[in-house]
Coordinates of C-alpha atoms in Angstrom, one line a residue:
X1 CA 161.1 93.9 17.5
X2 CA 164.1 93.7 19.7
X3 CA 166.6 91.2 19.1
X4 CA 168.2 88.6 21.5
X5 CA 171.9 88.5 22.3
X6 CA 174.0 85.8 20.6
X7 CA 177.6 85.2 20.1
X8 CA 179.1 83.0 17.6
X9 CA 182.6 81.6 17.6
X10 CA 184.1 80.8 14.6
X11 CA 187.3 78.5 13.8
X12 CA 189.0 78.1 10.7
X13 CA 192.4 78.4 8.2
X14 CA 193.5 75.1 9.7
X15 CA 196.8 74.0 8.4
X16 CA 199.5 71.7 10.0
X17 CA 203.3 71.6 9.7
X18 CA 205.3 68.4 10.9
X19 CA 208.9 68.3 11.2
X20 CA 210.6 66.1 8.6
X21 CA 211.5 62.6 10.0
X22 CA 214.0 60.1 8.2
X23 CA 212.5 57.6 6.4
X24 CA 212.7 54.2 7.2
X25 CA 214.6 51.9 4.9
X26 CA 214.1 48.4 4.0
X27 CA 210.8 45.9 4.3
X28 CA 209.9 47.7 7.3
X29 CA 209.4 51.3 5.4
X30 CA 206.0 52.3 5.9
X31 CA 203.8 55.5 5.3
X32 CA 205.6 58.8 6.1
X33 CA 204.1 60.4 8.6
X34 CA 203.8 63.8 6.7
X35 CA 202.1 61.8 4.0
X36 CA 199.0 60.7 5.9
X37 CA 195.9 62.4 6.2
X38 CA 195.3 64.5 9.4
X39 CA 192.2 66.2 11.1
X40 CA 191.1 68.1 14.0
X41 CA 188.3 67.6 16.7
X42 CA 187.5 71.0 18.0
X43 CA 185.1 71.4 21.0
X44 CA 184.0 74.7 22.9
X45 CA 183.3 73.8 26.3
X46 CA 180.4 71.1 26.4
X47 CA 178.9 71.8 22.7
X48 CA 178.8 69.5 20.7
X49 CA 182.2 68.2 19.1
X50 CA 183.0 69.2 15.5
X51 CA 185.7 67.8 12.9
X52 CA 187.6 69.2 10.3
X53 CA 190.2 68.4 8.0
X54 CA 193.8 69.7 8.7
X55 CA 195.8 69.7 5.3
X56 CA 199.5 69.5 5.4
X57 CA 201.7 72.3 4.3
X58 CA 205.2 71.9 2.9
X59 CA 207.6 71.2 6.3
X60 CA 210.5 73.0 4.2
X61 CA 208.1 76.3 4.5
X62 CA 209.8 78.0 7.8
X63 CA 207.6 81.0 7.4
X64 CA 205.8 81.9 10.6
X65 CA 203.0 84.1 8.8
X66 CA 199.6 83.0 9.1
X67 CA 198.2 80.4 6.4
X68 CA 195.1 81.9 4.7
X69 CA 193.5 78.6 3.6
X70 CA 190.1 80.3 3.5
X71 CA 188.2 77.5 5.0
X72 CA 185.8 77.5 8.1
X73 CA 186.3 74.7 10.0
X74 CA 183.9 74.9 13.0
X75 CA 181.3 77.5 14.0
X76 CA 179.7 77.5 17.4
X77 CA 176.7 79.5 18.5
X78 CA 176.0 80.6 21.8
X79 CA 172.8 82.2 23.2
X80 CA 172.4 84.5 26.3
X81 CA 172.0 81.8 28.9
X82 CA 175.1 80.0 27.6
X83 CA 177.0 83.4 27.7
X84 CA 175.9 83.7 31.1
X85 CA 177.2 80.3 32.2
X86 CA 180.5 80.7 30.4
X87 CA 181.0 84.4 31.9
X88 CA 179.7 83.9 35.1
X89 CA 182.1 84.6 38.3
X90 CA 184.0 81.2 39.1
X91 CA 182.6 78.9 42.0
X92 CA 184.6 76.9 44.5
X93 CA 184.2 73.8 42.4
X94 CA 183.9 75.1 38.7
X95 CA 186.2 77.5 37.0
X96 CA 183.7 79.1 34.5
X97 CA 185.3 80.1 31.4
X98 CA 184.9 79.6 27.3
X99 CA 187.8 77.2 26.5
X100 CA 188.5 75.9 23.0
X101 CA 190.1 72.7 22.7
X102 CA 191.7 71.4 19.2
X103 CA 192.9 67.8 19.3
X104 CA 195.0 67.0 16.2
X105 CA 195.1 63.3 14.8
X106 CA 197.0 61.5 12.0
X107 CA 195.2 59.0 10.1
X108 CA 192.0 58.7 9.0
X109 CA 188.6 60.1 10.5
X110 CA 186.4 57.6 12.3
X111 CA 185.9 55.4 15.7
X112 CA 186.4 52.0 16.6
X113 CA 184.6 50.8 19.9
X114 CA 184.1 54.7 20.7
X115 CA 187.7 55.4 20.6
X116 CA 189.4 57.7 17.7
X117 CA 191.1 55.5 14.9
X118 CA 193.4 58.2 14.5
X119 CA 196.9 58.7 16.2
X120 CA 197.0 61.8 18.7
X121 CA 199.8 64.1 17.8
X122 CA 198.9 66.8 20.1
X123 CA 196.5 69.2 21.6
X124 CA 195.9 72.7 21.7
X125 CA 193.9 74.8 24.4
X126 CA 192.9 78.6 23.7
X127 CA 190.9 80.5 26.5
X128 CA 188.1 82.8 25.3
X129 CA 187.0 85.6 27.0
X130 CA 183.5 86.1 25.4
X131 CA 182.4 89.2 27.5
X132 CA 183.3 91.7 24.8
X133 CA 182.2 89.8 21.9
X134 CA 178.4 90.7 22.4
X135 CA 179.0 94.0 21.4
X136 CA 182.0 93.9 19.1
X137 CA 184.1 91.3 16.8
X138 CA 187.4 90.2 18.5
X139 CA 189.9 88.0 17.1
X140 CA 191.4 85.7 19.9
X141 CA 194.0 84.0 17.7
X142 CA 195.7 83.9 13.9
X143 CA 198.7 82.0 13.6
X144 CA 200.9 79.2 14.4
X145 CA 201.1 77.2 17.5
X146 CA 203.1 74.2 18.4
X147 CA 201.0 71.3 19.5
X148 CA 201.8 68.7 22.5
X149 CA 200.2 65.8 24.2
X150 CA 199.5 67.9 27.2
X151 CA 197.5 70.8 25.5
X152 CA 198.9 73.8 26.6
X153 CA 199.0 76.8 24.4
X154 CA 202.7 77.7 23.1
X155 CA 204.2 79.7 20.8
X156 CA 205.4 78.4 17.3
X157 CA 208.7 76.5 17.9
X158 CA 211.0 75.4 15.1
X159 CA 211.1 71.3 14.9
X160 CA 208.0 70.4 16.5
X161 CA 204.4 70.1 14.7
X162 CA 202.6 73.2 14.3
X163 CA 198.8 74.2 14.2
X164 CA 197.8 77.2 12.0
X165 CA 194.3 78.5 13.1
X166 CA 192.4 81.6 13.3
X167 CA 189.7 81.9 16.3
X168 CA 187.4 84.7 16.1
X169 CA 183.9 85.6 17.8
X170 CA 181.3 88.1 16.6
X171 CA 178.0 89.3 17.7
X172 CA 175.3 87.4 16.1
X173 CA 171.8 88.9 17.4
X174 CA 168.4 87.2 16.3
X175 CA 164.8 87.2 16.9
X176 CA 163.4 84.4 18.7
X177 CA 159.9 83.1 18.0
X178 CA 157.9 80.5 20.0
X179 CA 154.8 78.5 18.8
X180 CA 152.6 78.2 21.9
X181 CA 151.1 75.1 20.6
X182 CA 151.7 72.7 17.5
X183 CA 151.4 73.8 14.2
X184 CA 148.6 71.7 13.2
X185 CA 146.5 73.2 16.5
X186 CA 146.5 76.8 14.7
X187 CA 148.7 78.5 17.7
X188 CA 149.8 81.9 18.1
X189 CA 153.6 82.7 17.8
X190 CA 155.0 84.8 20.7
X191 CA 158.2 87.0 20.3
X192 CA 160.8 85.8 23.0
X193 CA 163.1 88.7 24.5
X194 CA 164.8 87.8 27.6
X195 CA 162.4 86.5 29.8
X196 CA 159.3 88.2 27.9
X197 CA 157.0 87.0 25.7
X198 CA 154.7 88.9 23.5
X199 CA 152.4 87.8 20.7
X200 CA 153.6 88.4 17.0
X201 CA 151.7 85.9 14.9
X202 CA 149.1 83.5 14.7
X203 CA 148.8 80.5 12.5
X204 CA 146.0 78.9 10.6
X205 CA 146.0 75.3 9.9
X206 CA 144.2 73.6 7.2
X207 CA 143.8 70.4 5.4
X208 CA 142.2 70.7 2.1
X209 CA 142.3 69.1 -1.3
X210 CA 145.0 69.9 -3.6
X211 CA 142.4 71.8 -6.2
X212 CA 141.3 74.0 -3.4
X213 CA 144.8 74.9 -2.8
X214 CA 145.6 75.6 -6.2
X215 CA 142.6 77.9 -6.6
X216 CA 143.6 80.0 -3.8
X217 CA 145.1 83.6 -3.7
X218 CA 144.9 86.6 -1.8
X219 CA 143.1 88.5 -5.0
X220 CA 142.3 85.9 -7.4
X221 CA 144.5 86.3 -10.8
X222 CA 144.5 84.0 -13.2
X223 CA 147.7 84.9 -15.0
X224 CA 149.4 85.2 -11.6
X225 CA 153.0 83.4 -11.0
X226 CA 151.8 82.3 -8.1
X227 CA 149.1 80.0 -9.4
X228 CA 151.5 78.8 -12.0
X229 CA 153.6 77.8 -9.4
X230 CA 151.3 75.7 -7.3
X231 CA 149.6 74.2 -10.6
X232 CA 153.5 73.0 -11.5
X233 CA 154.5 71.5 -8.2
X234 CA 151.0 69.8 -7.6
X235 CA 149.4 68.6 -10.7
X236 CA 151.9 65.5 -12.0
X237 CA 152.5 63.8 -8.8
X238 CA 149.0 63.0 -7.3
X239 CA 147.9 59.5 -7.7
X240 CA 145.6 57.2 -5.7
X241 CA 146.9 55.3 -2.7
X242 CA 148.8 56.2 0.2
X243 CA 149.3 59.8 0.4
X244 CA 149.0 62.8 2.8
X245 CA 148.1 65.8 0.9
X246 CA 146.7 69.0 1.4
X247 CA 148.2 70.8 4.3
X248 CA 148.7 74.4 4.5
X249 CA 149.4 77.1 7.3
X250 CA 148.7 80.7 6.9
X251 CA 150.7 83.1 9.1
X252 CA 148.7 86.3 9.8
X253 CA 149.7 89.3 12.0
X254 CA 148.0 90.9 15.0
X255 CA 145.7 92.8 13.0
X256 CA 144.6 89.5 10.9
X257 CA 146.5 90.4 7.6
X258 CA 148.0 87.1 5.9
X259 CA 151.6 87.7 5.7
X260 CA 153.1 84.1 4.8
X261 CA 152.1 80.8 3.4
X262 CA 153.5 77.2 3.6
X263 CA 151.4 75.1 1.1
X264 CA 151.8 71.3 0.4
X265 CA 152.3 71.6 -3.1
X266 CA 153.6 67.9 -3.6
X267 CA 151.8 64.9 -2.0
X268 CA 153.9 62.8 0.6
X269 CA 153.5 59.3 -0.9
X270 CA 154.5 55.9 -0.3
X271 CA 157.3 54.6 -2.5
X272 CA 156.2 51.4 -4.3
X273 CA 156.1 48.2 -2.1
X274 CA 156.6 50.1 1.3
X275 CA 155.2 52.5 3.5
X276 CA 157.7 55.1 3.7
X277 CA 158.5 58.5 1.8
X278 CA 161.7 58.0 -0.3
X279 CA 164.4 60.5 -1.1
X280 CA 163.4 59.8 -4.6
X281 CA 159.8 60.6 -4.4
X282 CA 160.0 63.4 -2.0
X283 CA 156.8 65.7 -0.8
X284 CA 157.3 69.6 -1.2
X285 CA 155.9 72.7 0.3
X286 CA 155.9 75.8 -1.2
X287 CA 156.3 78.8 0.9
X288 CA 155.1 82.2 -0.3
X289 CA 154.9 85.9 0.8
X290 CA 152.5 88.6 -0.3
X291 CA 153.1 90.9 -2.8
X292 CA 151.3 93.1 -5.6
X293 CA 147.7 91.8 -4.3
X294 CA 148.9 88.3 -4.5
X295 CA 151.0 85.3 -3.2
X296 CA 154.6 85.1 -4.2
X297 CA 157.1 82.2 -4.2
X298 CA 159.9 82.6 -1.7
X299 CA 161.3 79.1 -0.9
X300 CA 160.7 75.2 -1.7
X301 CA 161.0 72.9 0.9
X302 CA 161.4 68.9 0.2
X303 CA 161.2 66.2 2.7
X304 CA 161.5 62.5 2.8
X305 CA 162.2 59.8 5.2
X306 CA 166.0 58.5 5.5
X307 CA 166.3 55.0 6.6
X308 CA 168.6 54.6 9.7
X309 CA 171.1 51.7 10.4
X310 CA 171.1 50.2 14.1
X311 CA 170.1 52.5 17.0
X312 CA 170.6 55.5 15.2
X313 CA 166.8 55.0 13.8
X314 CA 165.2 56.9 10.9
X315 CA 165.8 60.4 10.2
X316 CA 163.6 63.0 8.3
X317 CA 165.5 64.2 5.5
X318 CA 165.0 67.8 4.0
X319 CA 166.6 70.0 1.3
X320 CA 165.2 73.7 1.2
X321 CA 165.7 76.1 -1.8
X322 CA 165.4 79.8 -2.1
X323 CA 163.5 81.2 -5.1
X324 CA 165.6 83.7 -6.9
X325 CA 163.4 86.1 -9.3
X326 CA 164.2 85.5 -12.8
X327 CA 162.8 87.1 -16.2
X328 CA 160.7 84.1 -16.6
X329 CA 158.7 85.1 -13.5
X330 CA 159.0 81.3 -12.4
X331 CA 162.1 81.8 -10.3
X332 CA 165.6 79.9 -9.9
X333 CA 165.9 77.6 -6.9
X334 CA 169.4 77.9 -5.0
X335 CA 169.5 75.2 -2.4
X336 CA 170.5 76.6 0.6
X337 CA 170.2 73.8 3.2
X338 CA 170.1 69.8 2.8
X339 CA 170.6 67.5 6.0
X340 CA 168.7 65.4 8.4
X341 CA 166.8 65.5 11.7
X342 CA 166.4 62.1 13.8
X343 CA 162.8 60.8 13.9
X344 CA 163.0 59.7 17.2
X345 CA 164.9 62.1 19.3
X346 CA 164.5 65.1 16.8
X347 CA 167.0 68.0 16.2
X348 CA 167.2 71.5 14.5
X349 CA 166.6 72.7 10.9
X350 CA 169.4 75.0 10.3
X351 CA 169.8 77.4 7.3
X352 CA 173.4 78.8 7.9
X353 CA 175.5 79.9 4.9
X354 CA 178.7 81.0 6.8
X355 CA 180.7 77.8 5.4
X356 CA 179.8 79.1 2.2
X357 CA 181.8 82.2 2.5
X358 CA 185.5 82.6 2.5
X359 CA 186.8 82.5 6.1
X360 CA 189.3 85.3 6.6
X361 CA 191.0 86.5 9.7
X362 CA 189.0 89.8 10.1
X363 CA 186.7 90.0 12.8
X364 CA 183.9 91.6 11.1
X365 CA 180.6 89.9 11.0
X366 CA 180.2 87.3 8.5
X367 CA 176.9 88.5 7.4
X368 CA 178.1 91.9 6.7
X369 CA 179.1 92.1 2.8
X370 CA 181.4 94.9 3.5
X371 CA 183.5 92.5 6.2
X372 CA 187.2 92.6 5.0
X373 CA 188.4 89.3 4.9
X374 CA 184.5 87.7 4.1
X375 CA 184.4 88.4 0.6
X376 CA 186.9 89.2 -2.1
X377 CA 186.4 90.9 -5.6
X378 CA 185.1 87.5 -7.2
X379 CA 182.2 87.5 -4.7
X380 CA 180.3 90.4 -6.3
X381 CA 177.7 88.1 -7.6
X382 CA 176.6 86.4 -4.2
X383 CA 174.4 83.3 -5.3
X384 CA 172.1 83.9 -2.3
X385 CA 170.9 87.2 -2.7
X386 CA 171.1 88.9 0.7
X387 CA 171.5 85.7 2.8
X388 CA 174.6 85.7 4.2
X389 CA 176.0 84.0 7.5
X390 CA 173.7 82.7 9.9
X391 CA 170.0 82.4 8.8
X392 CA 167.6 80.7 10.7
X393 CA 167.1 77.7 12.9
X394 CA 164.2 75.8 14.0
X395 CA 163.7 73.1 16.9
X396 CA 162.1 70.0 15.5
X397 CA 160.7 67.4 18.2
X398 CA 160.5 63.8 17.5
X399 CA 157.8 61.6 16.2
X400 CA 155.2 61.4 18.5
X401 CA 156.1 64.0 21.1
X402 CA 154.5 67.5 21.5
X403 CA 156.2 69.8 19.3
X404 CA 155.9 73.6 19.9
X405 CA 158.8 75.0 17.5
X406 CA 161.3 77.5 18.9
X407 CA 162.6 79.7 15.8
X408 CA 165.9 81.8 15.5
X409 CA 166.3 84.2 12.8
X410 CA 169.4 86.4 12.2
X411 CA 168.8 90.2 12.6
X412 CA 170.0 91.2 9.3
X413 CA 167.6 88.8 7.4
X414 CA 164.6 90.8 9.1
X415 CA 163.6 93.9 7.7
X416 CA 160.0 93.8 8.4
X417 CA 157.3 91.5 10.0
X418 CA 156.6 89.8 6.7
X419 CA 160.2 88.6 6.7
X420 CA 159.9 86.9 10.0
X421 CA 156.7 85.3 9.3
X422 CA 158.2 83.6 5.9
X423 CA 160.8 81.9 8.6
X424 CA 158.0 81.2 10.8
X425 CA 155.9 79.4 8.1
X426 CA 158.7 77.5 7.0
X427 CA 159.5 76.4 10.7
X428 CA 155.8 75.2 10.8
X429 CA 156.2 73.0 7.4
X430 CA 159.6 71.4 8.7
X431 CA 157.7 70.4 11.8
X432 CA 154.8 68.9 10.2
X433 CA 156.8 67.4 7.6
X434 CA 157.9 64.9 10.4
X435 CA 154.1 63.9 10.7
X436 CA 153.7 63.7 6.7
X437 CA 157.2 61.7 6.8
X438 CA 155.8 59.0 9.4
X439 CA 155.5 55.4 8.5
X440 CA 152.1 54.9 6.6
X441 CA 151.4 52.0 9.1
X442 CA 151.2 54.8 12.0
X443 CA 147.9 56.7 12.5
X444 CA 148.2 60.2 12.5
X445 CA 146.1 62.8 14.5
X446 CA 142.8 63.6 13.5
X447 CA 144.0 67.5 13.4
X448 CA 146.2 66.4 10.2
X449 CA 142.9 64.9 8.0
X450 CA 140.5 66.8 6.2
X451 CA 138.0 64.0 7.0
X452 CA 137.5 60.9 9.1
X453 CA 138.1 58.7 6.3
X454 CA 141.5 60.1 5.9
X455 CA 142.4 58.9 9.2
X456 CA 145.4 56.5 8.1
X457 CA 145.2 52.9 9.1

């Protein structure tokens, strides 16, 4: 399998120093500017804006050394197409280059009528040459910069507000997979490499009763841990009424051997008095991998429907846990992703552990355990096993739209085809959860029902 080139740009170690102004006296005395909260908005070209807090450092500390706060402020991920756009030769009307723009505001975060509620203190613009970042890590800046309203990059000057930040880019190659149909239609999964696509897996969707699912294994073993997992997650929550249950997706390699399984082990049930799946009573999937002649649990996905406000609409809430083996054989769940995807327009399901690691000035890849600045002596017991940095993402379409998920998986997390298949099964489960969490007043497609009587009214 050949990966696709990706580059990620990381911004961190934010800190702010402001000159001390005389405090006003009398009744007009207000909040001193150096005591009000500050934050930064960070944008790379036309990628989505990100916001992060900018902690204030004591203004009497005039040392110009870089401030190591160890916090990641923003991360931008660029595909080969993104890189081609920002590294192309300038045209007559468009200057193509990557520009990182950081604006510093005083006050609390938020907007009023679409305008930032904070007071603009200044801006910094840093040009980035991303051509070399495809092959090796590079640090574009690390240290203090004076900020001004015009946003020009300037060296640190005593007596002016100063922003500390570290900006680095590093290669982040990924395997990319594309479903050639909707998961409930048992599609092929193609690997994408540049303009080429080749079959990699096949998916088999089925809609069965929970009793059938609990009795299913590669080679039946009454004492196997996989059976205990399926029974423990699926037996206590079944009840009559509005529910969606019994869905599963099995991923096969090109030889026809099953290499991953996503099984709905907790039904998606409407909360009492409503027609929606609530956060307090989510549905759940178990993602399993083959091992020792049976299925072994790898991860657990919970999904529900978040109630939206105004034009935002509802969203699909999700929580994903990796199941770390323990002496009991049942595994310990470690949450690695929790967020939501808009139900109407869709979005991305993402597992990215970059923010969980200390952010240093090193240009070493964030997924490397030996990278200086990424880990310190206290991180010998990394709670996520071998999962570091960017892990995976999957595109999720909104309700009622034809969904053919695209899955990206970080190269360090794929050692064999079975590794990639587990992420493909997880992506299918997330996509199907968009349907499982639809309002129960809506009709589902025939493919999602086991029998004609299961069609929802």
